[in-house]
Amino acid sequence: MTATDHGLQWDLESSGDALVGACECEAPSMTFRDELVRIALAWQDAYGIAPSITSAVSEYDAAVTLLGMSEKEYGASMKLATAVGRGFDFQFKGERFQIKANRPSGKPGSAVTLVPKVRNYDWDQLIWILYNRDYEIQEAWKWPREAYQREMHRLPRISPSHMRRGLPLY
């Protein structure tokens, strides 16, 4: 299978459950996630601010890395989703997952002190992921909807220390 995007020619093959692409890039068998992160970090190095990829990367990481969904399952579930879907980011094993994540830029003063609040409770489990500058997972926490609602709903501001009261995933 071949994909062409933004002038890059990708030769895609199924490697077990992983979809890998060979491209004219530094590492010949990077996943799309790895290549997206590589490009975003190069962009940040060149222009000072990384493109907004944290949401896409965190949804992938939650599904594939933390929950064990195969890339094929993830790809199939995301092809049915829309970018502005309400409530949850993906479904897995009968549960709806909402994903939130933070990533500091690495610049002075960029430490994560504020976690985004959810806007609705149309999900079963929330996963919060904290990355380092290079989009490597540093920690991840899971919250069942009822527990999150009970603990966080009335808080005017949610910090990483609040999220660390959940169930550790990573």
Short mmCIF file of C-alpha atoms in Angstrom, two decimals:
data_model
loop_
_atom_site.label_atom_id
_atom_site.label_comp_id
_atom_site.label_asym_id
_atom_site.label_seq_id
_atom_site.Cartn_x
_atom_site.Cartn_y
_atom_site.Cartn_z
CA MET A 1 0.00 0.00 0.00
CA THR A 2 1.33 3.47 -0.84
CA ALA A 3 0.41 6.89 0.52
CA THR A 4 1.60 10.24 -0.75
CA ASP A 5 1.24 13.26 1.48
CA HIS A 6 2.90 16.67 1.38
CA GLY A 7 5.44 15.50 -1.17
CA LEU A 8 6.55 12.45 0.82
CA GLN A 9 6.09 9.01 -0.66
CA TRP A 10 5.30 6.40 1.98
CA ASP A 11 5.44 2.67 1.32
CA LEU A 12 3.14 1.15 3.90
CA GLU A 13 3.18 -2.39 5.12
CA SER A 14 1.58 -4.24 7.95
CA SER A 15 4.16 -5.34 10.49
CA GLY A 16 2.11 -7.51 12.82
CA ASP A 17 -0.50 -5.09 14.06
CA ALA A 18 1.67 -2.01 13.47
CA LEU A 19 1.35 0.06 10.35
CA VAL A 20 4.83 1.24 9.48
CA GLY A 21 6.02 3.46 6.72
CA ALA A 22 9.29 3.66 4.91
CA CYS A 23 9.99 7.23 3.93
CA GLU A 24 12.98 9.30 2.93
CA CYS A 25 13.51 10.16 6.59
CA GLU A 26 16.12 9.37 9.22
CA ALA A 27 14.75 6.04 10.47
CA PRO A 28 13.31 3.73 7.80
CA SER A 29 10.56 1.99 9.83
CA MET A 30 9.04 4.70 11.97
CA THR A 31 5.39 4.62 12.92
CA PHE A 32 3.26 7.53 11.80
CA ARG A 33 3.22 8.65 15.45
CA ASP A 34 7.02 8.73 15.58
CA GLU A 35 7.25 10.64 12.31
CA LEU A 36 4.61 13.15 13.43
CA VAL A 37 6.54 13.79 16.65
CA ARG A 38 9.85 14.07 14.76
CA ILE A 39 8.40 16.68 12.41
CA ALA A 40 6.71 18.62 15.24
CA LEU A 41 9.95 18.79 17.24
CA ALA A 42 11.89 19.91 14.17
CA TRP A 43 9.23 22.59 13.60
CA GLN A 44 9.58 23.70 17.24
CA ASP A 45 13.36 23.87 16.89
CA ALA A 46 13.01 25.94 13.70
CA TYR A 47 10.13 28.23 14.66
CA GLY A 48 9.99 28.24 18.46
CA ILE A 49 6.57 26.64 19.00
CA ALA A 50 5.51 23.09 18.17
CA PRO A 51 2.40 22.50 16.04
CA SER A 52 -0.64 21.34 18.01
CA ILE A 53 -0.28 17.56 17.89
CA THR A 54 -0.67 16.69 21.59
CA SER A 55 -4.33 15.74 21.24
CA ALA A 56 -3.75 13.35 18.33
CA VAL A 57 -0.63 11.82 19.87
CA SER A 58 -2.25 11.38 23.29
CA GLU A 59 -5.32 9.65 21.84
CA TYR A 60 -3.03 7.24 19.99
CA ASP A 61 -0.83 6.67 23.05
CA ALA A 62 -3.81 6.08 25.34
CA ALA A 63 -5.34 3.54 22.98
CA VAL A 64 -2.27 1.72 21.68
CA THR A 65 0.42 2.17 24.34
CA LEU A 66 -1.62 2.28 27.55
CA LEU A 67 -4.70 0.16 26.79
CA GLY A 68 -3.17 -2.29 24.32
CA MET A 69 -5.42 -1.61 21.33
CA SER A 70 -3.79 -2.73 18.09
CA GLU A 71 -2.98 -0.09 15.50
CA LYS A 72 -5.47 -1.74 13.15
CA GLU A 73 -8.23 -1.48 15.78
CA TYR A 74 -7.27 2.11 16.53
CA GLY A 75 -7.22 3.06 12.86
CA ALA A 76 -10.61 1.46 12.26
CA SER A 77 -12.18 3.21 15.27
CA MET A 78 -10.74 6.61 14.35
CA LYS A 79 -11.93 6.39 10.75
CA LEU A 80 -15.48 6.45 12.14
CA ALA A 81 -14.79 9.48 14.36
CA THR A 82 -14.98 13.18 13.57
CA ALA A 83 -12.57 15.88 14.74
CA VAL A 84 -15.34 17.61 16.67
CA GLY A 85 -17.05 14.56 18.14
CA ARG A 86 -18.70 15.24 21.46
CA GLY A 87 -17.96 13.42 24.65
CA PHE A 88 -15.31 10.81 24.04
CA ASP A 89 -12.29 10.26 21.85
CA PHE A 90 -12.56 6.52 21.13
CA GLN A 91 -14.23 3.32 22.27
CA PHE A 92 -12.45 0.17 23.36
CA LYS A 93 -13.86 -3.02 24.88
CA GLY A 94 -17.27 -1.43 25.29
CA GLU A 95 -16.04 1.67 27.13
CA ARG A 96 -15.87 5.27 25.92
CA PHE A 97 -12.54 6.99 26.63
CA GLN A 98 -11.93 10.72 26.98
CA ILE A 99 -8.24 11.69 26.74
CA LYS A 100 -6.56 14.79 28.18
CA ALA A 101 -2.84 15.49 28.02
CA ASN A 102 -0.21 18.08 28.78
CA ARG A 103 3.24 18.64 27.35
CA PRO A 104 5.67 21.33 28.49
CA SER A 105 7.65 23.04 25.73
CA GLY A 106 10.89 22.73 27.66
CA LYS A 107 11.30 26.50 27.79
CA PRO A 108 11.82 28.21 31.16
CA GLY A 109 8.51 28.51 32.98
CA SER A 110 6.77 25.87 30.89
CA ALA A 111 6.15 23.38 33.69
CA VAL A 112 2.64 21.95 33.64
CA THR A 113 0.50 23.45 36.41
CA LEU A 114 -2.98 23.36 34.84
CA VAL A 115 -4.83 20.32 33.48
CA PRO A 116 -7.70 20.88 31.03
CA LYS A 117 -11.14 20.26 32.55
CA VAL A 118 -13.66 18.11 30.75
CA ARG A 119 -16.64 19.89 29.20
CA ASN A 120 -19.12 17.05 29.57
CA TYR A 121 -19.44 13.61 31.09
CA ASP A 122 -20.41 11.62 27.99
CA TRP A 123 -17.61 9.09 28.55
CA ASP A 124 -16.86 6.14 30.84
CA GLN A 125 -13.13 6.56 31.55
CA LEU A 126 -10.83 9.58 31.40
CA ILE A 127 -7.10 9.16 30.85
CA TRP A 128 -4.70 12.02 31.57
CA ILE A 129 -1.19 11.80 30.14
CA LEU A 130 1.78 13.98 31.06
CA TYR A 131 4.53 14.11 28.43
CA ASN A 132 8.02 15.52 28.50
CA ARG A 133 9.21 17.94 25.80
CA ASP A 134 9.86 15.05 23.39
CA TYR A 135 6.33 13.58 23.66
CA GLU A 136 7.54 10.71 25.82
CA ILE A 137 4.99 9.60 28.41
CA GLN A 138 6.12 10.51 31.91
CA GLU A 139 2.96 9.47 33.70
CA ALA A 140 -0.63 8.52 32.94
CA TRP A 141 -3.69 8.28 35.18
CA LYS A 142 -7.16 6.84 34.65
CA TRP A 143 -10.39 8.11 36.17
CA PRO A 144 -13.79 6.44 36.06
CA ARG A 145 -16.42 9.08 35.22
CA GLU A 146 -18.22 8.96 38.59
CA ALA A 147 -14.99 9.33 40.59
CA TYR A 148 -13.74 12.18 38.39
CA GLN A 149 -17.07 13.99 38.61
CA ARG A 150 -17.18 13.59 42.40
CA GLU A 151 -13.58 14.78 42.91
CA MET A 152 -13.09 17.39 40.19
CA HIS A 153 -16.41 18.88 39.11
CA ARG A 154 -16.51 21.68 41.69
CA LEU A 155 -12.81 22.55 41.50
CA PRO A 156 -12.18 25.88 39.77
CA ARG A 157 -8.75 24.67 38.65
CA ILE A 158 -7.30 21.19 38.18
CA SER A 159 -3.59 20.57 38.64
CA PRO A 160 -1.39 17.53 38.01
CA SER A 161 -1.50 16.76 41.75
CA HIS A 162 -5.29 16.40 41.51
CA MET A 163 -4.99 14.02 38.55
CA ARG A 164 -2.43 11.89 40.40
CA ARG A 165 -5.22 10.76 42.75
CA GLY A 166 -6.53 8.52 39.96
CA LEU A 167 -5.48 5.01 38.98
CA PRO A 168 -1.87 4.94 37.73
CA LEU A 169 -1.43 3.56 34.22
CA TYR A 170 2.19 4.54 33.60
#
